[in-house]
Amino acid sequence: MPFSYYSLPFCKPLEGVKDSAENLGEVLMGDRIENSPYTFKMYTNVSDIFQCQTGPLSGENFKLLKKRIDEMYQVNLMLDNLPAIRYAKKDSYFLRWTGYPVGIKIQDAYYVFNHLKFTVLVHKYEEANVARVMGTGDAAEVIPTIASEGSELPGYMVVGFEVVPCSVMHDAKSVKNLKPYEKYPSPVKCDPTTVAMPIKENEPIVFTYEVKFEESDIKWPSRWDAYLKMEGSKVHWFSILNSLMVITFLAGIVLVIFLRTVRRDLTRYEELDKEAQAQMNEELSGWKLVVGDVFRAPTNAGLLCVMVGDGVQLLGMAVVTVLFAALGFMSPASRGTLIIGMILFYMILGISAGYVAVRLWRTIGRGDKKGWISVSWKVACFFPGIAFFILTTLNFLLWGSHSTGAIPFSLFAVLIFMWFCISVPLTLVGGFFGAKAPHIEYPVRTNQIPREIPAQKYPSWLLVFGAGTLPFGTLFIELFFIMSSIWMGRVYYVFGFLLIVFILLVVVCAEVSLVLTYMHLCVEDWKWWWKSFFASGSVAIYIFLYSVNYLIFELKSLSGPTSEALYLGYSILMALAIMFAMGSVGFLSSFWFVHYLFSSVKLD
């Protein structure tokens, strides 16, 4: 749960707190950016700068500060759009974090970090005039363009921003008559390994800082590299290799089914003369026996169409977003673009959702156009409705705890407007095209009376839910990185890997569903529609269980039921989206397979 920096008893800027303009994505993420009380002058080193002295800590503020330190809250600072980065050394490893902790608890005392040592890395302009062109949009206004005409001073641009937080014991009496930004009476020693400023009720806190500029060889285009340095790229490759093994294993099974069984069965079936065929009909077992039932309409056909339509929309959104991100269009430098991109692509792909759902509805109804508008409406409102319900519930929790993560009411109105004025009409347009398109003809006729399904040795649903373990196996290593990026505030930027893993996941889901559908048909179980959807959709159950496991073992610092409810709410939403997307992959591949299988059967 993000909170405003000024909700704690810290120094405020002299000119008052101002919000910076934010885009839709940032507001949805809860990133409220406000001006800070620190002042920097380009290439001017300052030390021992007194910032301010807070009033005596009231009991309420004292409790709040202790609570935030217990919850391990971090302060995130930005200079010229670069987040402050903090390096910590741990057993010859360099760990990188963005931001710095509010304070630290040692034994029973709470210490606050009240002195910040900033290091700003700058790069000298190669030519004086290059500055005017350097604006990249994310910080064009802030870049100091060339120094005043005729002066020989070089121009600099910010290419790095580091912070070292220290807890320093200040003498409150000696700063009584100091104004902000004046020099502190004695030199401040900043040693990050020791802490010296415990917080006490009814005592003030004195804040100081120092700024050091260093010239650096880092060029402007590569200033984000420090944040995106890949930790453990070997692990990503290992995860991809792991997925490829699962895929090859499954592809082998699929190939065997196609070549051995299907082809052999068909040739044997067609070459025999009539007598032998009659004799063989008695011995025939497996999928050819369900030929008159395999295309019998499933129960709740409308719901299946709606879920497959929504799944196609979510899948398309995921593929397009990850593809754009992998190509570098959604750099972390422009915050919020990932969320905006997802919402935009989701709305545009409403066309595909309407088209797929209505066409499937007409195929199941043997070309009947009746009810396509209601199917389109349901598609447009089913998944967004679930998401809206979950997010509204979570938003009330955030409002109750005064977090900046709460979506303001005005933004709610904008989102509802986008849903009903852009997404719904596009889905109806897709539905219209789906109703116009020819429905898919079944290759075989369906009998009047449904065939009895023989008793199975074990319940077929067990197999369906077990099938989710295979796609989950291809995904779970990458999942750890994604979770850490969402919940631990790290920057996730290995979208290239994510794209590969995602493609592999889609392939595995298609294969798993196909193999299971074939197994069901072989034991004369012709109710394959929903099973093929959940065979690959059940991966979502394992992803949700993994999220719960992650909450228990990794997110130990989450305090209180509100944070946990938020986490579980977001996890359920994520799992549902994955179930819809992967389920539709499984269903569509199975539909194609069954259609292909039975269109090659010649029946008298």
Coordinates of C-alpha atoms in Angstrom, one line a residue:
M1 CA 0.0 0.0 0.0
P2 CA 1.7 3.2 -1.1
F3 CA 1.4 6.3 1.1
S4 CA 2.3 9.9 0.5
Y5 CA 5.7 10.9 1.8
Y6 CA 4.2 13.9 3.7
S7 CA 1.8 11.6 5.6
L8 CA 4.8 11.1 8.0
P9 CA 6.2 14.0 10.1
F10 CA 8.9 15.0 7.7
C11 CA 10.2 18.3 6.3
K12 CA 7.9 20.0 3.8
P13 CA 9.2 22.2 0.9
L14 CA 9.1 25.9 1.7
E15 CA 6.9 26.7 -1.3
G16 CA 4.3 24.0 -0.2
V17 CA 3.6 20.5 -1.5
K18 CA 2.6 20.3 -5.1
D19 CA 1.5 17.3 -7.1
S20 CA 3.1 16.7 -10.5
A21 CA 0.9 15.9 -13.5
E22 CA 0.5 12.1 -13.8
N23 CA -0.9 9.8 -16.5
L24 CA -3.6 7.2 -16.1
G25 CA -1.1 4.3 -15.5
E26 CA 0.7 6.1 -12.7
V27 CA -2.5 7.0 -10.9
L28 CA -3.7 3.4 -11.2
M29 CA -0.4 2.2 -9.8
G30 CA -0.7 4.6 -6.9
D31 CA 2.6 6.5 -7.8
R32 CA 1.8 10.0 -6.6
I33 CA 4.8 12.2 -7.3
E34 CA 5.2 15.4 -5.2
N35 CA 7.9 18.0 -5.0
S36 CA 10.6 17.4 -2.4
P37 CA 12.3 19.7 0.2
Y38 CA 15.8 19.0 -1.3
T39 CA 17.4 21.6 -3.6
F40 CA 20.2 20.8 -6.0
K41 CA 22.3 23.2 -8.1
M42 CA 23.9 21.6 -11.2
Y43 CA 27.6 20.7 -10.5
T44 CA 27.6 22.4 -7.2
N45 CA 28.8 20.2 -4.3
V46 CA 27.3 21.1 -0.9
S47 CA 27.8 19.4 2.5
D48 CA 26.3 19.6 6.0
I49 CA 23.1 21.4 4.7
F50 CA 20.5 21.8 7.4
Q51 CA 17.1 21.1 6.0
C52 CA 14.7 21.6 8.8
Q53 CA 13.7 20.6 12.3
T54 CA 10.3 18.9 12.9
G55 CA 8.2 19.9 15.8
P56 CA 8.2 17.6 18.8
L57 CA 6.8 14.2 17.8
S58 CA 3.2 13.8 19.0
G59 CA 2.1 10.5 20.3
E60 CA 0.2 9.8 17.1
N61 CA 3.0 10.7 14.8
F62 CA 5.5 8.7 16.9
K63 CA 3.2 5.6 16.7
L64 CA 2.8 6.1 12.9
L65 CA 6.5 6.4 12.3
K66 CA 7.2 3.3 14.4
K67 CA 4.6 1.4 12.4
R68 CA 6.0 2.5 9.0
I69 CA 9.6 1.5 10.1
D70 CA 8.2 -1.9 11.3
E71 CA 6.5 -2.4 7.9
M72 CA 9.8 -1.6 6.1
Y73 CA 8.5 1.3 4.1
Q74 CA 10.9 2.8 1.5
V75 CA 11.0 6.4 0.4
N76 CA 11.3 6.8 -3.4
L77 CA 13.0 9.9 -4.7
M78 CA 13.5 11.1 -8.2
L79 CA 15.9 13.5 -9.9
D80 CA 15.4 14.3 -13.6
N81 CA 13.1 11.3 -13.8
L82 CA 15.7 8.9 -12.4
P83 CA 14.8 7.0 -9.2
A84 CA 17.3 7.2 -6.4
I85 CA 19.3 4.0 -6.3
R86 CA 20.9 2.6 -3.1
Y87 CA 23.8 0.1 -3.2
A88 CA 24.3 -2.4 -0.3
K89 CA 27.1 -4.8 -0.1
K90 CA 26.4 -8.3 1.1
D91 CA 29.1 -11.0 1.1
S92 CA 31.0 -9.6 -1.9
Y93 CA 27.6 -9.1 -3.7
F94 CA 26.4 -5.7 -4.6
L95 CA 22.6 -5.4 -4.1
R96 CA 20.7 -2.6 -5.8
W97 CA 17.6 -1.0 -4.4
T98 CA 15.5 1.9 -5.5
G99 CA 14.7 4.3 -2.7
Y100 CA 15.9 4.1 0.9
P101 CA 14.1 2.8 4.1
V102 CA 12.3 5.3 6.4
G103 CA 14.2 3.9 9.4
I104 CA 15.4 0.8 11.0
K105 CA 14.6 -1.2 14.2
I106 CA 17.5 -2.5 16.2
Q107 CA 16.7 -4.4 19.4
D108 CA 13.8 -2.3 20.8
A109 CA 14.9 1.1 19.6
Y110 CA 13.7 2.7 16.4
Y111 CA 16.1 4.8 14.4
V112 CA 15.2 7.2 11.6
F113 CA 17.4 8.0 8.6
N114 CA 17.7 11.8 9.0
H115 CA 20.8 12.5 6.9
L116 CA 21.0 11.7 3.1
K117 CA 24.2 11.6 1.2
F118 CA 23.3 12.1 -2.5
T119 CA 25.7 11.4 -5.4
V120 CA 24.7 12.7 -8.8
L121 CA 26.5 11.3 -11.8
V122 CA 26.7 13.8 -14.6
H123 CA 27.9 13.6 -18.2
K124 CA 29.4 16.6 -20.0
Y125 CA 27.8 17.6 -23.3
E126 CA 30.1 16.8 -26.2
E127 CA 29.0 19.9 -28.0
A128 CA 27.3 23.0 -26.6
N129 CA 24.4 22.9 -29.0
V130 CA 23.5 19.2 -28.5
A131 CA 21.5 20.1 -25.4
R132 CA 18.4 21.5 -27.3
V133 CA 17.9 18.1 -29.0
M134 CA 18.5 16.0 -26.0
G135 CA 14.9 16.1 -24.5
T136 CA 13.5 12.6 -24.6
G137 CA 10.0 13.6 -23.5
D138 CA 10.4 12.1 -20.1
A139 CA 12.5 15.0 -18.8
A140 CA 12.8 17.5 -21.7
E141 CA 11.9 20.4 -19.5
V142 CA 14.4 19.6 -16.8
I143 CA 17.5 19.2 -18.9
P144 CA 19.7 22.3 -18.4
T145 CA 20.2 23.5 -22.0
I146 CA 23.4 25.3 -22.9
A147 CA 24.8 27.8 -20.4
S148 CA 24.2 31.5 -21.2
E149 CA 25.4 32.6 -24.5
G150 CA 29.1 33.5 -24.6
S151 CA 30.0 31.8 -21.3
E152 CA 32.6 29.0 -21.4
L153 CA 30.8 26.9 -18.8
P154 CA 30.0 23.4 -20.2
G155 CA 26.5 21.9 -19.9
Y156 CA 25.9 18.7 -17.9
M157 CA 23.2 16.1 -18.0
V158 CA 22.2 13.8 -15.1
V159 CA 23.0 10.2 -15.8
G160 CA 22.9 8.6 -12.3
F161 CA 21.4 9.3 -8.9
E162 CA 22.6 7.5 -5.8
V163 CA 21.6 7.9 -2.2
V164 CA 23.2 6.7 1.1
P165 CA 20.9 7.1 4.1
C166 CA 22.5 7.7 7.5
S167 CA 21.1 8.0 11.0
V168 CA 23.0 10.8 12.7
M169 CA 22.6 12.2 16.1
H170 CA 22.0 16.0 15.8
D171 CA 21.9 18.6 18.5
A172 CA 18.4 20.1 18.4
K173 CA 19.5 23.2 20.5
S174 CA 22.3 24.1 18.0
V175 CA 19.9 24.5 15.1
K176 CA 17.3 26.7 16.9
N177 CA 18.3 29.9 14.9
L178 CA 19.2 28.2 11.6
K179 CA 17.1 28.8 8.5
P180 CA 16.5 26.0 6.0
Y181 CA 19.4 25.3 3.5
E182 CA 22.0 27.0 5.8
K183 CA 25.1 25.1 6.9
Y184 CA 24.9 22.9 10.0
P185 CA 27.2 24.2 12.8
S186 CA 29.4 21.1 12.9
P187 CA 30.5 18.7 10.2
V188 CA 28.2 15.7 9.7
K189 CA 29.8 12.3 9.6
C190 CA 27.7 9.9 7.5
D191 CA 28.5 6.3 8.3
P192 CA 25.9 3.9 6.8
T193 CA 27.0 1.0 9.1
T194 CA 26.0 2.7 12.4
V195 CA 22.8 4.3 13.6
A196 CA 22.6 7.1 16.1
M197 CA 19.3 8.9 15.9
P198 CA 16.6 7.1 17.9
I199 CA 13.1 8.6 17.7
K200 CA 11.5 9.5 21.0
E201 CA 8.1 10.9 21.8
N202 CA 7.9 14.7 22.2
E203 CA 11.4 15.2 20.8
P204 CA 12.0 16.8 17.4
I205 CA 14.0 15.3 14.5
V206 CA 16.6 17.3 12.7
F207 CA 17.1 16.6 9.0
T208 CA 20.3 17.3 7.0
Y209 CA 21.8 16.3 3.6
E210 CA 24.8 16.6 1.4
V211 CA 25.2 16.5 -2.4
K212 CA 28.2 15.5 -4.4
F213 CA 28.4 15.7 -8.2
E214 CA 30.7 13.2 -10.1
E215 CA 31.5 13.2 -13.8
S216 CA 30.7 9.9 -15.4
D217 CA 31.3 8.1 -18.7
I218 CA 27.7 6.9 -18.8
K219 CA 26.0 8.4 -21.9
W220 CA 22.5 9.8 -21.8
P221 CA 20.8 6.9 -23.7
S222 CA 22.3 4.3 -21.3
R223 CA 21.5 6.0 -18.0
W224 CA 18.8 3.5 -17.2
D225 CA 21.2 0.5 -17.5
A226 CA 22.0 0.6 -13.8
Y227 CA 18.4 -0.1 -13.0
L228 CA 17.9 -2.8 -15.6
K229 CA 21.1 -4.7 -15.1
M230 CA 20.0 -8.3 -15.4
E231 CA 20.3 -10.3 -12.2
G232 CA 20.5 -14.0 -12.9
S233 CA 20.0 -14.1 -16.7
K234 CA 21.3 -17.7 -16.3
V235 CA 18.1 -18.4 -14.3
H236 CA 16.0 -17.1 -17.1
W237 CA 17.8 -19.3 -19.7
F238 CA 17.4 -22.2 -17.4
S239 CA 13.7 -21.6 -17.1
I240 CA 13.4 -21.5 -20.9
L241 CA 15.4 -24.7 -21.3
N242 CA 13.1 -26.3 -18.7
S243 CA 10.0 -25.2 -20.6
L244 CA 11.5 -26.5 -23.9
M245 CA 12.0 -29.9 -22.4
V246 CA 8.3 -30.1 -21.3
I247 CA 7.3 -28.8 -24.7
T248 CA 9.3 -31.4 -26.6
F249 CA 8.0 -34.2 -24.4
L250 CA 4.4 -33.1 -25.1
A251 CA 5.0 -32.5 -28.8
G252 CA 6.3 -36.0 -29.0
I253 CA 3.1 -37.4 -27.5
V254 CA 1.0 -35.2 -29.9
L255 CA 3.0 -36.4 -32.9
V256 CA 2.6 -40.0 -31.8
I257 CA -1.2 -39.5 -31.5
F258 CA -1.4 -37.9 -34.9
L259 CA 0.9 -40.3 -36.8
R260 CA 0.5 -43.7 -35.1
T261 CA -3.1 -43.8 -33.9
V262 CA -5.0 -41.5 -36.1
R263 CA -3.4 -42.4 -39.4
R264 CA -3.2 -46.2 -38.7
D265 CA -6.8 -46.3 -37.5
L266 CA -8.0 -44.4 -40.6
T267 CA -6.2 -46.5 -43.1
R268 CA -7.3 -49.8 -41.4
Y269 CA -10.8 -48.5 -41.2
E270 CA -11.1 -47.6 -44.9
E271 CA -9.2 -50.5 -46.5
L272 CA -11.3 -53.4 -45.0
D273 CA -14.1 -54.8 -47.0
K274 CA -17.7 -54.6 -45.8
E275 CA -17.7 -58.0 -43.9
A276 CA -14.5 -57.3 -42.1
Q277 CA -15.7 -53.9 -41.4
A278 CA -18.9 -55.1 -39.9
Q279 CA -16.9 -57.5 -37.8
M280 CA -14.5 -54.8 -36.8
N281 CA -17.3 -52.5 -35.9
E282 CA -18.1 -54.8 -33.0
E283 CA -14.5 -54.6 -31.8
L284 CA -14.2 -50.9 -32.5
S285 CA -13.5 -49.0 -29.4
G286 CA -12.4 -45.4 -28.8
W287 CA -13.1 -42.2 -30.5
K288 CA -14.8 -43.6 -33.7
L289 CA -17.7 -44.8 -31.5
V290 CA -18.5 -41.3 -30.4
V291 CA -18.8 -40.0 -33.9
G292 CA -22.5 -39.3 -33.6
D293 CA -22.1 -37.4 -30.3
V294 CA -18.8 -35.6 -30.5
F295 CA -20.4 -32.3 -31.7
R296 CA -23.4 -32.5 -29.4
A297 CA -23.8 -29.0 -27.9
P298 CA -22.3 -28.7 -24.5
T299 CA -24.2 -27.7 -21.3
N300 CA -24.1 -23.9 -20.7
A301 CA -22.9 -23.3 -24.3
G302 CA -23.5 -19.5 -24.0
L303 CA -21.2 -19.2 -21.0
L304 CA -18.5 -21.2 -22.8
C305 CA -18.7 -18.8 -25.8
V306 CA -18.5 -15.8 -23.5
M307 CA -15.5 -17.2 -21.6
V308 CA -13.6 -18.2 -24.9
G309 CA -14.3 -14.7 -26.3
D310 CA -13.0 -13.0 -23.2
G311 CA -10.0 -15.3 -23.2
V312 CA -9.1 -14.5 -26.8
Q313 CA -9.3 -10.8 -25.9
L314 CA -7.0 -11.2 -22.8
L315 CA -4.6 -13.4 -24.7
G316 CA -4.4 -10.9 -27.5
M317 CA -3.8 -8.0 -25.0
A318 CA -1.0 -10.0 -23.3
V319 CA 0.8 -10.9 -26.5
V320 CA 0.6 -7.4 -28.0
T321 CA 1.7 -5.7 -24.7
V322 CA 4.6 -8.0 -24.1
L323 CA 5.7 -7.8 -27.7
F324 CA 5.7 -4.0 -27.6
A325 CA 7.5 -4.1 -24.2
A326 CA 10.1 -6.5 -25.6
L327 CA 10.7 -4.2 -28.6
G328 CA 11.4 -1.4 -26.0
F329 CA 8.3 0.8 -26.5
M330 CA 7.3 0.6 -22.8
S331 CA 10.5 1.7 -21.1
P332 CA 10.4 2.1 -17.3
A333 CA 11.6 5.6 -17.9
S334 CA 8.1 6.6 -19.0
R335 CA 6.2 5.3 -16.0
G336 CA 2.7 4.1 -16.3
T337 CA 2.9 3.3 -20.1
L338 CA 2.7 -0.5 -19.4
I339 CA -0.7 -0.1 -17.7
I340 CA -2.0 2.4 -20.3
G341 CA -0.9 0.0 -23.1
M342 CA -2.7 -2.9 -21.5
I343 CA -5.9 -1.0 -21.1
L344 CA -5.7 0.4 -24.7
F345 CA -5.0 -2.9 -26.3
Y346 CA -7.7 -4.6 -24.2
M347 CA -10.3 -2.2 -25.4
I348 CA -9.3 -2.4 -29.1
L349 CA -9.3 -6.2 -29.0
G350 CA -12.9 -6.2 -27.9
I351 CA -13.6 -6.7 -31.6
S352 CA -11.8 -10.1 -31.6
A353 CA -13.7 -11.1 -28.4
G354 CA -17.1 -10.3 -30.0
Y355 CA -16.2 -12.0 -33.2
V356 CA -14.9 -15.3 -31.7
A357 CA -17.8 -15.6 -29.2
V358 CA -20.6 -15.0 -31.7
R359 CA -19.0 -17.2 -34.3
L360 CA -18.6 -20.0 -31.8
W361 CA -22.2 -19.4 -30.6
R362 CA -23.5 -19.8 -34.2
T363 CA -21.4 -22.9 -34.8
I364 CA -22.8 -24.6 -31.7
G365 CA -26.3 -23.5 -32.7
R366 CA -25.8 -24.8 -36.3
G367 CA -25.9 -21.4 -37.9
D368 CA -28.6 -19.9 -35.8
K369 CA -28.1 -16.1 -35.6
K370 CA -30.6 -15.6 -32.8
G371 CA -29.2 -14.1 -29.7
W372 CA -25.9 -12.8 -31.0
I373 CA -26.4 -9.3 -29.5
S374 CA -26.9 -10.8 -26.0
V375 CA -23.8 -12.9 -26.4
S376 CA -21.8 -9.8 -27.4
W377 CA -23.1 -7.9 -24.5
K378 CA -22.2 -10.7 -22.1
V379 CA -18.7 -10.9 -23.5
A380 CA -18.3 -7.1 -23.1
C381 CA -19.4 -7.2 -19.5
F382 CA -18.4 -10.6 -18.1
F383 CA -14.6 -10.3 -17.4
P384 CA -14.5 -6.5 -17.0
G385 CA -17.5 -6.9 -14.6
I386 CA -15.5 -9.3 -12.4
A387 CA -12.4 -7.1 -12.6
F388 CA -14.5 -4.0 -11.7
F389 CA -16.1 -5.8 -8.7
I390 CA -12.7 -7.0 -7.3
L391 CA -11.0 -3.6 -7.9
T392 CA -13.9 -1.6 -6.3
T393 CA -13.8 -3.8 -3.2
L394 CA -10.1 -3.4 -2.9
N395 CA -10.4 0.4 -3.5
F396 CA -12.7 0.7 -0.5
L397 CA -10.0 -1.0 1.6
L398 CA -7.4 1.5 0.2
W399 CA -9.6 4.5 0.8
G400 CA -10.1 3.3 4.4
S401 CA -6.4 3.3 5.0
H402 CA -5.7 6.6 3.3
S403 CA -3.3 5.1 0.8
T404 CA -2.3 6.9 -2.4
G405 CA -3.0 3.6 -4.2
A406 CA -6.8 4.3 -3.9
I407 CA -8.2 5.3 -7.3
P408 CA -9.9 8.7 -7.1
F409 CA -13.6 8.9 -7.9
S410 CA -13.0 11.0 -11.1
L411 CA -10.7 8.2 -12.5
F412 CA -13.4 5.7 -11.7
A413 CA -15.8 7.7 -13.9
V414 CA -13.2 7.8 -16.7
L415 CA -12.7 4.0 -16.5
I416 CA -16.4 3.4 -16.6
F417 CA -16.8 5.8 -19.6
M418 CA -14.0 3.9 -21.4
W419 CA -15.6 0.6 -20.7
F420 CA -19.1 1.5 -21.9
C421 CA -18.2 4.0 -24.7
I422 CA -15.2 2.3 -26.3
S423 CA -14.9 -1.3 -25.2
V424 CA -18.6 -2.3 -25.4
P425 CA -19.3 -0.8 -28.8
L426 CA -16.2 -2.4 -30.2
T427 CA -17.3 -5.8 -28.9
L428 CA -20.7 -5.4 -30.5
V429 CA -19.0 -4.5 -33.8
G430 CA -17.0 -7.7 -33.5
G431 CA -20.2 -9.6 -32.7
F432 CA -21.8 -8.2 -35.8
F433 CA -19.0 -9.5 -38.0
G434 CA -19.1 -12.8 -36.2
A435 CA -22.9 -13.0 -37.0
K436 CA -22.1 -12.2 -40.7
A437 CA -19.3 -14.7 -41.0
P438 CA -20.3 -18.3 -42.1
H439 CA -20.5 -20.7 -39.1
I440 CA -18.1 -23.7 -39.1
E441 CA -19.8 -26.7 -40.6
Y442 CA -19.5 -30.0 -38.6
P443 CA -17.9 -32.8 -40.6
V444 CA -20.3 -35.5 -39.1
R445 CA -24.0 -35.6 -38.1
T446 CA -25.1 -35.8 -34.5
N447 CA -27.4 -38.6 -33.4
Q448 CA -30.8 -37.9 -31.9
I449 CA -30.2 -39.9 -28.8
P450 CA -27.0 -39.2 -26.8
R451 CA -24.8 -42.2 -26.3
E452 CA -24.2 -43.5 -22.9
I453 CA -20.7 -42.8 -21.5
P454 CA -19.1 -45.9 -20.0
A455 CA -18.1 -45.9 -16.4
Q456 CA -14.5 -44.5 -16.0
K457 CA -11.9 -46.0 -13.7
Y458 CA -11.2 -42.6 -12.2
P459 CA -13.1 -39.2 -12.5
S460 CA -12.1 -37.4 -15.6
W461 CA -12.0 -34.0 -13.8
L462 CA -9.1 -35.3 -11.8
L463 CA -7.1 -35.6 -15.0
V464 CA -8.3 -32.2 -16.2
F465 CA -7.1 -30.3 -13.0
G466 CA -3.9 -32.3 -12.9
A467 CA -3.1 -31.2 -16.4
G468 CA -2.4 -27.7 -15.2
T469 CA 0.8 -28.8 -13.6
L470 CA 2.6 -29.1 -17.0
P471 CA 2.0 -25.5 -18.2
F472 CA 2.8 -24.3 -14.6
G473 CA 6.1 -26.2 -14.8
T474 CA 7.1 -24.1 -17.8
L475 CA 6.2 -20.9 -16.1
F476 CA 7.0 -21.0 -12.5
I477 CA 10.6 -19.8 -12.6
E478 CA 9.7 -16.6 -14.6
L479 CA 6.7 -16.2 -12.2
F480 CA 9.1 -15.6 -9.3
F481 CA 10.7 -12.7 -11.1
I482 CA 7.4 -11.2 -12.1
M483 CA 6.1 -11.5 -8.5
S484 CA 9.2 -9.8 -7.1
S485 CA 8.9 -7.0 -9.6
I486 CA 5.2 -6.4 -8.8
W487 CA 5.4 -6.8 -5.0
M488 CA 9.0 -5.9 -4.1
G489 CA 9.1 -2.8 -6.1
R490 CA 11.9 -4.0 -8.4
V491 CA 12.1 -3.0 -12.1
Y492 CA 11.1 -5.8 -14.3
Y493 CA 12.6 -5.4 -17.7
V494 CA 13.3 -8.8 -19.2
F495 CA 10.3 -8.7 -21.5
G496 CA 12.3 -10.5 -24.2
F497 CA 12.4 -13.6 -21.9
L498 CA 8.8 -13.0 -20.9
L499 CA 7.8 -13.1 -24.5
I500 CA 9.6 -16.4 -25.1
V501 CA 8.1 -18.0 -21.9
F502 CA 4.7 -16.7 -22.9
I503 CA 4.9 -18.3 -26.4
L504 CA 6.1 -21.5 -24.8
L505 CA 3.2 -21.4 -22.3
V506 CA 0.6 -21.0 -25.1
V507 CA 2.2 -24.0 -27.0
V508 CA 2.2 -26.2 -23.9
C509 CA -1.4 -25.3 -23.1
A510 CA -2.5 -26.2 -26.6
E511 CA -0.7 -29.5 -26.5
V512 CA -1.9 -30.5 -23.1
S513 CA -5.5 -29.8 -24.0
L514 CA -5.2 -31.7 -27.2
V515 CA -3.7 -34.8 -25.6
L516 CA -6.4 -34.8 -22.9
T517 CA -9.2 -34.4 -25.4
Y518 CA -7.9 -37.4 -27.4
M519 CA -7.6 -39.4 -24.2
H520 CA -11.2 -38.6 -23.3
L521 CA -12.5 -39.5 -26.8
C522 CA -10.6 -42.8 -26.6
V523 CA -12.5 -43.9 -23.5
E524 CA -15.8 -42.9 -25.3
D525 CA -16.3 -39.7 -23.2
W526 CA -17.7 -37.3 -25.8
K527 CA -18.2 -34.4 -23.3
W528 CA -14.9 -32.7 -24.2
W529 CA -15.9 -29.0 -24.6
W530 CA -15.6 -27.8 -21.0
K531 CA -12.8 -30.3 -20.2
S532 CA -10.6 -28.9 -23.0
F533 CA -11.1 -25.4 -21.7
F534 CA -10.2 -26.3 -18.1
A535 CA -7.4 -28.7 -19.0
S536 CA -5.2 -25.7 -19.9
G537 CA -7.1 -23.2 -17.8
S538 CA -6.4 -25.1 -14.6
V539 CA -2.8 -23.7 -14.7
A540 CA -4.5 -20.7 -13.0
I541 CA -5.2 -22.8 -9.9
Y542 CA -1.5 -23.5 -9.5
I543 CA -0.5 -19.9 -10.2
F544 CA -2.9 -18.8 -7.4
L545 CA -1.5 -21.4 -5.0
Y546 CA 2.0 -20.2 -5.9
S547 CA 0.8 -16.6 -5.0
V548 CA -0.4 -17.8 -1.6
N549 CA 2.9 -19.6 -1.1
Y550 CA 4.8 -16.4 -2.1
L551 CA 2.7 -14.4 0.4
I552 CA 3.6 -16.8 3.3
F553 CA 7.3 -17.3 2.6
E554 CA 8.5 -14.2 0.7
L555 CA 6.3 -11.3 1.8
K556 CA 6.9 -11.6 5.5
S557 CA 6.8 -7.8 5.9
L558 CA 3.2 -7.5 4.9
S559 CA 1.4 -6.5 8.0
G560 CA -2.2 -6.5 8.8
P561 CA -5.2 -8.1 7.1
T562 CA -5.7 -5.1 4.7
S563 CA -2.4 -5.7 2.9
E564 CA -3.1 -9.4 2.7
A565 CA -6.6 -8.9 1.4
L566 CA -5.2 -6.5 -1.3
Y567 CA -2.6 -9.0 -2.3
L568 CA -5.0 -11.9 -2.5
G569 CA -7.5 -9.8 -4.4
Y570 CA -5.0 -8.9 -7.1
S571 CA -3.8 -12.5 -7.2
I572 CA -7.3 -13.8 -7.8
L573 CA -7.8 -11.3 -10.6
M574 CA -4.5 -12.3 -12.2
A575 CA -5.4 -16.0 -11.9
L576 CA -8.8 -15.5 -13.5
A577 CA -7.3 -13.6 -16.4
I578 CA -4.8 -16.4 -17.0
M579 CA -7.6 -19.0 -16.7
F580 CA -9.6 -17.3 -19.4
A581 CA -6.7 -16.8 -21.7
M582 CA -5.1 -20.2 -21.4
G583 CA -8.5 -21.9 -21.4
S584 CA -9.4 -20.4 -24.7
V585 CA -6.1 -21.5 -26.1
G586 CA -6.8 -25.1 -25.0
F587 CA -10.4 -25.0 -26.2
L588 CA -9.7 -23.6 -29.7
S589 CA -6.8 -26.1 -30.3
S590 CA -9.0 -29.0 -29.2
F591 CA -11.9 -27.8 -31.4
W592 CA -9.6 -27.6 -34.4
F593 CA -8.2 -31.1 -33.5
V594 CA -11.6 -32.8 -33.1
H595 CA -12.8 -31.1 -36.3
Y596 CA -9.7 -32.3 -38.2
L597 CA -10.0 -35.8 -36.7
F598 CA -13.6 -36.4 -37.6
S599 CA -13.4 -34.7 -41.0
S600 CA -11.0 -37.5 -42.1
V601 CA -13.5 -40.3 -41.1
K602 CA -15.5 -41.6 -44.1
L603 CA -18.8 -42.9 -42.9
D604 CA -21.5 -44.7 -44.8

